[in-house]
mmCIF file of C-alpha atoms and ligand atoms in Angstrom:
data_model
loop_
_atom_site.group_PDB
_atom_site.id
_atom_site.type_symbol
_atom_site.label_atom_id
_atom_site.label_comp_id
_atom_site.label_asym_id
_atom_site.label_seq_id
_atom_site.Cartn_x
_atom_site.Cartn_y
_atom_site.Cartn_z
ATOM 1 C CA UNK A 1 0.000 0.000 0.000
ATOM 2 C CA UNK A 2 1.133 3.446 -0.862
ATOM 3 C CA UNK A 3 1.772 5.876 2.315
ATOM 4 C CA UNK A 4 0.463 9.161 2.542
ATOM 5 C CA UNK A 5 2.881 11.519 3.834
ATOM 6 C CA UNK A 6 2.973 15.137 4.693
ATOM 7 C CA UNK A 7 5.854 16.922 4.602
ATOM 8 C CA UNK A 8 6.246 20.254 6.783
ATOM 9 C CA UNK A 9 9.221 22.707 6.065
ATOM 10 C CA UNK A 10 9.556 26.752 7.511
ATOM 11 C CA UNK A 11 11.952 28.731 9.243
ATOM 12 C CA UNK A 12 12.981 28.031 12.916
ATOM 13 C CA UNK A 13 10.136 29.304 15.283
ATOM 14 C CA UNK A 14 6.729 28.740 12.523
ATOM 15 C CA UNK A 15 4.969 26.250 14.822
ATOM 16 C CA UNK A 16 5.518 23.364 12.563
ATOM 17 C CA UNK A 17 5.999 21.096 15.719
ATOM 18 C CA UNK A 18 3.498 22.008 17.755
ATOM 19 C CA UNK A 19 1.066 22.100 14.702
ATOM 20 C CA UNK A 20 2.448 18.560 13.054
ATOM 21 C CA UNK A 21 2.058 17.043 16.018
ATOM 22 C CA UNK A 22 -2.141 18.088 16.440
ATOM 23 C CA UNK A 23 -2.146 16.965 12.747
ATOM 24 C CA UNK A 24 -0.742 13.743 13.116
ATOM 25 C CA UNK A 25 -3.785 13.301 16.498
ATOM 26 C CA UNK A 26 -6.191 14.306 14.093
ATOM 27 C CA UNK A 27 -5.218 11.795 11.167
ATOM 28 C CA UNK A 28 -3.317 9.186 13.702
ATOM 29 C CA UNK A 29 -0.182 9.882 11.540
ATOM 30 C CA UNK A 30 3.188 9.322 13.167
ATOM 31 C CA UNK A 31 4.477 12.407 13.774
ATOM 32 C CA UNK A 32 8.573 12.606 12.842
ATOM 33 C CA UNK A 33 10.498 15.631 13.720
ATOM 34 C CA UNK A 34 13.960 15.684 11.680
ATOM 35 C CA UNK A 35 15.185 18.798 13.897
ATOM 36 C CA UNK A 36 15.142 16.728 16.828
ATOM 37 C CA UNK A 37 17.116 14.655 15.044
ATOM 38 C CA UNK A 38 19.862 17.070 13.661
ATOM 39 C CA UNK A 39 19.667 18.861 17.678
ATOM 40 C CA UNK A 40 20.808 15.289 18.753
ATOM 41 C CA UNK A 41 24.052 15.465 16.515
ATOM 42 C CA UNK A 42 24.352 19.056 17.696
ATOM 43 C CA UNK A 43 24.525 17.925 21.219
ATOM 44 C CA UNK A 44 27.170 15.237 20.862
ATOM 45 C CA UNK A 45 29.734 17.880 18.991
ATOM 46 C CA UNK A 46 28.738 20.287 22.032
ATOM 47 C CA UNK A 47 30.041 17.877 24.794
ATOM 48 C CA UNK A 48 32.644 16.600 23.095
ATOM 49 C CA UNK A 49 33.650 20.625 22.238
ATOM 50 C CA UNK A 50 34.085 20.734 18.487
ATOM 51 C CA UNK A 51 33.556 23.725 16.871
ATOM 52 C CA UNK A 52 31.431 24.075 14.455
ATOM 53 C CA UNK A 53 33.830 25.317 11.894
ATOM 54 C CA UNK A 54 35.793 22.600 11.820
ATOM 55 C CA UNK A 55 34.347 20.485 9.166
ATOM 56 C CA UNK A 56 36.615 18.012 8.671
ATOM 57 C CA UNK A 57 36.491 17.031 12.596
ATOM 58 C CA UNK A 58 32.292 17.056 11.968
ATOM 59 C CA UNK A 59 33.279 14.454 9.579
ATOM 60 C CA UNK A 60 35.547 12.441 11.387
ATOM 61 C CA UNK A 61 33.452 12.234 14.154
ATOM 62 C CA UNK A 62 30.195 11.382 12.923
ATOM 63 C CA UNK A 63 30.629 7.593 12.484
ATOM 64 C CA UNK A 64 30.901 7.825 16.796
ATOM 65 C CA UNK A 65 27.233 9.269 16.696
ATOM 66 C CA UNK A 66 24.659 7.092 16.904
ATOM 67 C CA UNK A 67 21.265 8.697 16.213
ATOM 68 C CA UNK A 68 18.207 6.600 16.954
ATOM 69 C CA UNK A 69 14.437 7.420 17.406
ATOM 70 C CA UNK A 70 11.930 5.466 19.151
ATOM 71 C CA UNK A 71 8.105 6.243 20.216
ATOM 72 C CA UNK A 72 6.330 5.775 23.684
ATOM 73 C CA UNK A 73 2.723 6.278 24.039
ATOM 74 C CA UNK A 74 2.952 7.959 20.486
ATOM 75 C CA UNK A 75 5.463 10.349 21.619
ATOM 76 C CA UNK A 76 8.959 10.710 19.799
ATOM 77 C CA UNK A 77 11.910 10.047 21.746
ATOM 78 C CA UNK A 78 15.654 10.746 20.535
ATOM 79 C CA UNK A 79 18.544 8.430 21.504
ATOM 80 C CA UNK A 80 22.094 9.380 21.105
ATOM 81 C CA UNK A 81 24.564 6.872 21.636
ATOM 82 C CA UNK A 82 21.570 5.049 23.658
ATOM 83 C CA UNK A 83 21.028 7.846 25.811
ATOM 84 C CA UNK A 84 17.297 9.463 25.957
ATOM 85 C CA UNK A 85 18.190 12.980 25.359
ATOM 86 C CA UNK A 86 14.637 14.158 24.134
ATOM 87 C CA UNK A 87 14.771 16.810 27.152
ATOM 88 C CA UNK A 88 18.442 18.242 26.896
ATOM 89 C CA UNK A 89 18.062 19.066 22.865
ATOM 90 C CA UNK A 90 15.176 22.580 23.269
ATOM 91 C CA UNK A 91 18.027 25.210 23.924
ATOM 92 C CA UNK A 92 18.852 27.487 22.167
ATOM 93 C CA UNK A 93 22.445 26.715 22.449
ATOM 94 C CA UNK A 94 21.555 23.134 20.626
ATOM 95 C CA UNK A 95 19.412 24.509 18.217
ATOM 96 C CA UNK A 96 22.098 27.134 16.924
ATOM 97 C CA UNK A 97 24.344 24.150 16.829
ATOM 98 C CA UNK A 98 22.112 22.047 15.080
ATOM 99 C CA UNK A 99 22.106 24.746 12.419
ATOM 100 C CA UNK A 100 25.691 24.704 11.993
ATOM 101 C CA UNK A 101 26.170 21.765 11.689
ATOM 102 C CA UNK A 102 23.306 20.547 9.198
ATOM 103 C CA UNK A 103 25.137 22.292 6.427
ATOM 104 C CA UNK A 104 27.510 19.290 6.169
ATOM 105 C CA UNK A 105 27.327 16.535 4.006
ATOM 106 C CA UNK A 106 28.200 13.890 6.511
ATOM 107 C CA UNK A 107 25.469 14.877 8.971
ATOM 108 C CA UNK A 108 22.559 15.154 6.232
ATOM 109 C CA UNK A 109 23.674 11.915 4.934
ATOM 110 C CA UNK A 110 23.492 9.948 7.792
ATOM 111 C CA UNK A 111 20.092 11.950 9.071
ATOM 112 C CA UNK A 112 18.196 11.283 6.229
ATOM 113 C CA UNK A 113 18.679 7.993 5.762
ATOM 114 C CA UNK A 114 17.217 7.470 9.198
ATOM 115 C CA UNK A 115 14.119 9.618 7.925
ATOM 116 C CA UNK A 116 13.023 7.374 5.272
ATOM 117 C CA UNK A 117 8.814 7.251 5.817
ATOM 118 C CA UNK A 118 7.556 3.730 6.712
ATOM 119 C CA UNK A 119 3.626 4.483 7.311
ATOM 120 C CA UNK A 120 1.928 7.626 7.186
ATOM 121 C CA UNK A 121 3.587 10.316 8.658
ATOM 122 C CA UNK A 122 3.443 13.971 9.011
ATOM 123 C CA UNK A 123 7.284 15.118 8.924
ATOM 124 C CA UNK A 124 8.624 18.276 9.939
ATOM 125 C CA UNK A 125 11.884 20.184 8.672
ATOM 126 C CA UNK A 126 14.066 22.040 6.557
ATOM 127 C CA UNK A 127 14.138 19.403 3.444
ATOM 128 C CA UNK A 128 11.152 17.169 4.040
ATOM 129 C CA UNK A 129 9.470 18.708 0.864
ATOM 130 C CA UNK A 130 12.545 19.560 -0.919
ATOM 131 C CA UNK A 131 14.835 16.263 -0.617
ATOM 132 C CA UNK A 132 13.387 13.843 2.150
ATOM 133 C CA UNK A 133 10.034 13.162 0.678
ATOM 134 C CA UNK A 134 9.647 14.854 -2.913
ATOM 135 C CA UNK A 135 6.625 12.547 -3.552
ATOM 136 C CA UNK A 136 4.953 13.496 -0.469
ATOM 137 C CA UNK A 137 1.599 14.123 -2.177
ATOM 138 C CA UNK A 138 1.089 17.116 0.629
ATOM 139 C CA UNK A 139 3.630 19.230 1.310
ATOM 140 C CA UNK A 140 3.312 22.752 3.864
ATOM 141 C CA UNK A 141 5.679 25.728 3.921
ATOM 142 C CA UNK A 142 4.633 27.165 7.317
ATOM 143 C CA UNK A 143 5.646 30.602 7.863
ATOM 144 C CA UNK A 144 5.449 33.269 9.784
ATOM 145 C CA UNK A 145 7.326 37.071 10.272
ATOM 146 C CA UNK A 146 10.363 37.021 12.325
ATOM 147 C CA UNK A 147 8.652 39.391 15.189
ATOM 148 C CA UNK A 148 5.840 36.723 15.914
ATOM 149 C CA UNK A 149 8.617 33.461 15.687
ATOM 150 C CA UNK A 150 10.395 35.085 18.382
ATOM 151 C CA UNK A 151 7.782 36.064 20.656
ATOM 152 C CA UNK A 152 6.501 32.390 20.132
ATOM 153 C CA UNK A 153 9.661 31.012 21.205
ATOM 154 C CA UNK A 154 9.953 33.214 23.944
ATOM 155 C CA UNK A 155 6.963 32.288 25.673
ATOM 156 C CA UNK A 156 7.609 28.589 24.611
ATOM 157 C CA UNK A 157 11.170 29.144 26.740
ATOM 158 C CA UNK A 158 9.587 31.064 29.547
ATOM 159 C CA UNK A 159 6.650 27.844 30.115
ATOM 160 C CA UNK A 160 9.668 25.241 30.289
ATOM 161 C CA UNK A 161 11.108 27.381 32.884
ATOM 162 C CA UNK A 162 14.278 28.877 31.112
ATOM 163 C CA UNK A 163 15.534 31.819 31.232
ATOM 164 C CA UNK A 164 14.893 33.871 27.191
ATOM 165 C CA UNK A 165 15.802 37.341 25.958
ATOM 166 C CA UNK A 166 13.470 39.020 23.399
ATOM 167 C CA UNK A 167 15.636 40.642 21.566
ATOM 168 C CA UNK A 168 18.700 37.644 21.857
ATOM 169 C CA UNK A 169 15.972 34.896 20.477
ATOM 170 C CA UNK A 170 14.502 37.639 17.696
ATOM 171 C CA UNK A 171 18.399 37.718 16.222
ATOM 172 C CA UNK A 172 18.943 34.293 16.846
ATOM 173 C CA UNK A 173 15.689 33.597 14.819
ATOM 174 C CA UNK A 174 17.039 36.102 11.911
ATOM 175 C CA UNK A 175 20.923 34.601 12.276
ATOM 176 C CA UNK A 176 19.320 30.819 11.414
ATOM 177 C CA UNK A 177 17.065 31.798 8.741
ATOM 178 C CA UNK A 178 20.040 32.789 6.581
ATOM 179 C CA UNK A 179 22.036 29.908 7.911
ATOM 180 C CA UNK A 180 19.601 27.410 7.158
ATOM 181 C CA UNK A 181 18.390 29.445 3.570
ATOM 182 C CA UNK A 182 21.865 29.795 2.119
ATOM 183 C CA UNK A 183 23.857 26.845 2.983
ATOM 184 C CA UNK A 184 25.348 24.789 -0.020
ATOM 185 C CA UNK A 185 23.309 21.622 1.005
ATOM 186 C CA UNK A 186 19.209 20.866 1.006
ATOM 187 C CA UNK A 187 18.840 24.670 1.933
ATOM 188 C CA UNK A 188 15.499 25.282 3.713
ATOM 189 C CA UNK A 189 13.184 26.868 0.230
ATOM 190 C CA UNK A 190 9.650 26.535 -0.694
ATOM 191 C CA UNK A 191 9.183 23.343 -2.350
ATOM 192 C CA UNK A 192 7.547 24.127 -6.002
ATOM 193 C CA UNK A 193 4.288 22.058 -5.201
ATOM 194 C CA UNK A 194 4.516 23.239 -1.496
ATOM 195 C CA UNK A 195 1.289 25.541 -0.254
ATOM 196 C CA UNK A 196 2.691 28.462 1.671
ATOM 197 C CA UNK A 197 0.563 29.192 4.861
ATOM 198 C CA UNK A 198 1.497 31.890 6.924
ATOM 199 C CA UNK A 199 0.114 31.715 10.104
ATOM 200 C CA UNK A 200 1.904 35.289 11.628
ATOM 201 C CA UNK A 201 -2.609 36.461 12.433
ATOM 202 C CA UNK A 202 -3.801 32.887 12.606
ATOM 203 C CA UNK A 203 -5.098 30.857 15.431
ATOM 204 C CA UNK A 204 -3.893 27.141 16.186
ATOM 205 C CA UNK A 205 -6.709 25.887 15.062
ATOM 206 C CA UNK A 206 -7.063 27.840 12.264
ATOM 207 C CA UNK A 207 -3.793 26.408 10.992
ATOM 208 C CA UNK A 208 -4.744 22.598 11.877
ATOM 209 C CA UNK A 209 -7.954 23.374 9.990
ATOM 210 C CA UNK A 210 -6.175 24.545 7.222
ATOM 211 C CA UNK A 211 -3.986 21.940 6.972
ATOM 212 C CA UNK A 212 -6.365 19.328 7.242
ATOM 213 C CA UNK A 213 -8.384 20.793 4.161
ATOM 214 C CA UNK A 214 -5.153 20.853 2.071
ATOM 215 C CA UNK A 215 -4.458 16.971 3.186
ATOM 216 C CA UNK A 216 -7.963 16.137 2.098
ATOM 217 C CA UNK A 217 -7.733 18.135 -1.360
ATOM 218 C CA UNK A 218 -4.760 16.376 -1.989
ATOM 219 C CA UNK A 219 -7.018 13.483 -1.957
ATOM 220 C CA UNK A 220 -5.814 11.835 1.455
ATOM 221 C CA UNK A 221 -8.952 9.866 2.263
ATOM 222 C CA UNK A 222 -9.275 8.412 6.192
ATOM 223 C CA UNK A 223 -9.805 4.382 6.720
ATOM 224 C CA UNK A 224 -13.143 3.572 6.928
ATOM 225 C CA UNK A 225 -13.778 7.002 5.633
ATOM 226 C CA UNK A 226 -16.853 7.575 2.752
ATOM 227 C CA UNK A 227 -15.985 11.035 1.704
HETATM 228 O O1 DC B 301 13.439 22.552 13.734
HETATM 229 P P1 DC B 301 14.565 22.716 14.708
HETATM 230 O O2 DC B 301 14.669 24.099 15.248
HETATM 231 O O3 DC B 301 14.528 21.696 15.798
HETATM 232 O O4 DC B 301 15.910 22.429 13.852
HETATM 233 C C1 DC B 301 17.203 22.702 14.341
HETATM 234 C C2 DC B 301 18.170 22.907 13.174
HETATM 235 O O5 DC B 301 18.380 21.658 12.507
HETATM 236 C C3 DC B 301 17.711 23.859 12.084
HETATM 237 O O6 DC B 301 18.063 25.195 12.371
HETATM 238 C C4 DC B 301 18.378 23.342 10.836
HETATM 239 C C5 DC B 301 18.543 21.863 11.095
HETATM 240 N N1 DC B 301 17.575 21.043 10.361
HETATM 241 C C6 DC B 301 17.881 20.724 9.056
HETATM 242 O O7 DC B 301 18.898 21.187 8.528
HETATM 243 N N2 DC B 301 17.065 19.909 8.346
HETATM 244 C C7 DC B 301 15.951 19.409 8.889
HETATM 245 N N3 DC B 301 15.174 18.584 8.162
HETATM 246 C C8 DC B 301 15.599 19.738 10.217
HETATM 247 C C9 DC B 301 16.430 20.585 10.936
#
């Protein structure tokens, strides 16, 4: 049987997760986010205190990183090296990582390859549309103007009880847009069959209800189902 997938790509800060992952409820898709993923790697070069310049050490290192994601009660969990470290990747710090180091070749190859779709799932990214899953037959550019990203993230921060700057997480948000725009490899674009949504004035649940009407236009048609 052929899988239905939905692919979800935007700039850091768009609500892709937290909207991918009411989708997926809605549809009972597996939800699969590929940042997670890519914060992982990020968090290994981190400890071990490579910098993020130094390509050819990103290289040489990245057959010691294991990468491996597993569910519980639906939920995605990221291992690395066999270590649960779904709760240490949502800095900032590992998210500007993860940035700088996506750009290489040897992370992206060994990422994707983990990322190939199975069932049904609603992934979330940079490349999902682009590279990942070209035939997804839905595919989402989620958006949103860098002002209402960063206040998003802000409060996001503020509920986990971290400490967050305005202004620091509003030039953060601008500094990975370009990174993640203009690197050489899978740069995060607008895939040509992607619909662009942005949701800067729109509720959650205006975007979930959007989205849903795009996955059913695209002729995704629920089990059971007699539309
Ligand atoms: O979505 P996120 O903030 O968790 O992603 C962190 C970084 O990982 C992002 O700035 C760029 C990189 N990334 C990527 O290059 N490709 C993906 N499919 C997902 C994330």
């Amino acid at each position: 049987m052929n899988h239905f997938n939905i692919a979800v790509d935007g700039p850091a800060g768009a609500g892709k997760s937290t909207i991918a992952k009411l989708v997926a409820k809605e549809l009972g898709f597996v939800y699969v986010d590929t940042g997670a993923m890519y914060r992982a790697m990020a968090l290994y070069f981190l400890r071990k205190g490579v910098d993020p310049k130094e390509a050819e050490e990103i290289g040489r290192s990245c057959p010691e990183v294991d990468v491996t994601i597993r569910y519980q009660e639906g939920v995605q969990q990221v291992l690395l090296n066999g270590e649960d470290v779904s709760g240490l990747i949502r800095t900032e710090e590992v998210g500007n990582m993860a940035s700088a180091v996506s750009g290489y070749m040897p992370v992206r190859e060994k990422l994707v390859e983990l990322q190939k779709a199975k069932e049904n799932v609603i992934m979330d990214g940079r490349d999902i549309g682009t590279c990942v899953l070209p035939d997804a037959p839905a595919k989402i550019y989620l958006t949103a103007s860098v002002e209402v990203r960063a206040v998003r993230r802000y409060k996001e921060l503020l509920e986990k009880g971290m400490e967050a700057d305005l202004k620091e997480i509003e030039k953060d948000i601008e500094d990975r847009d370009y990174r993640d725009m203009h690197r050489e490899h899978s740069p995060l674009k607008q895939a040509e069959d992607a619909v662009l949504l942005d949701t800067s004035s729109m509720t959650l649940d205006q975007v979930v209800e959007e989205i849903l009407k795009i996955v059913r236009e695209k002729g995704y048609k629920a089990a059971g189902g007699c539309a």
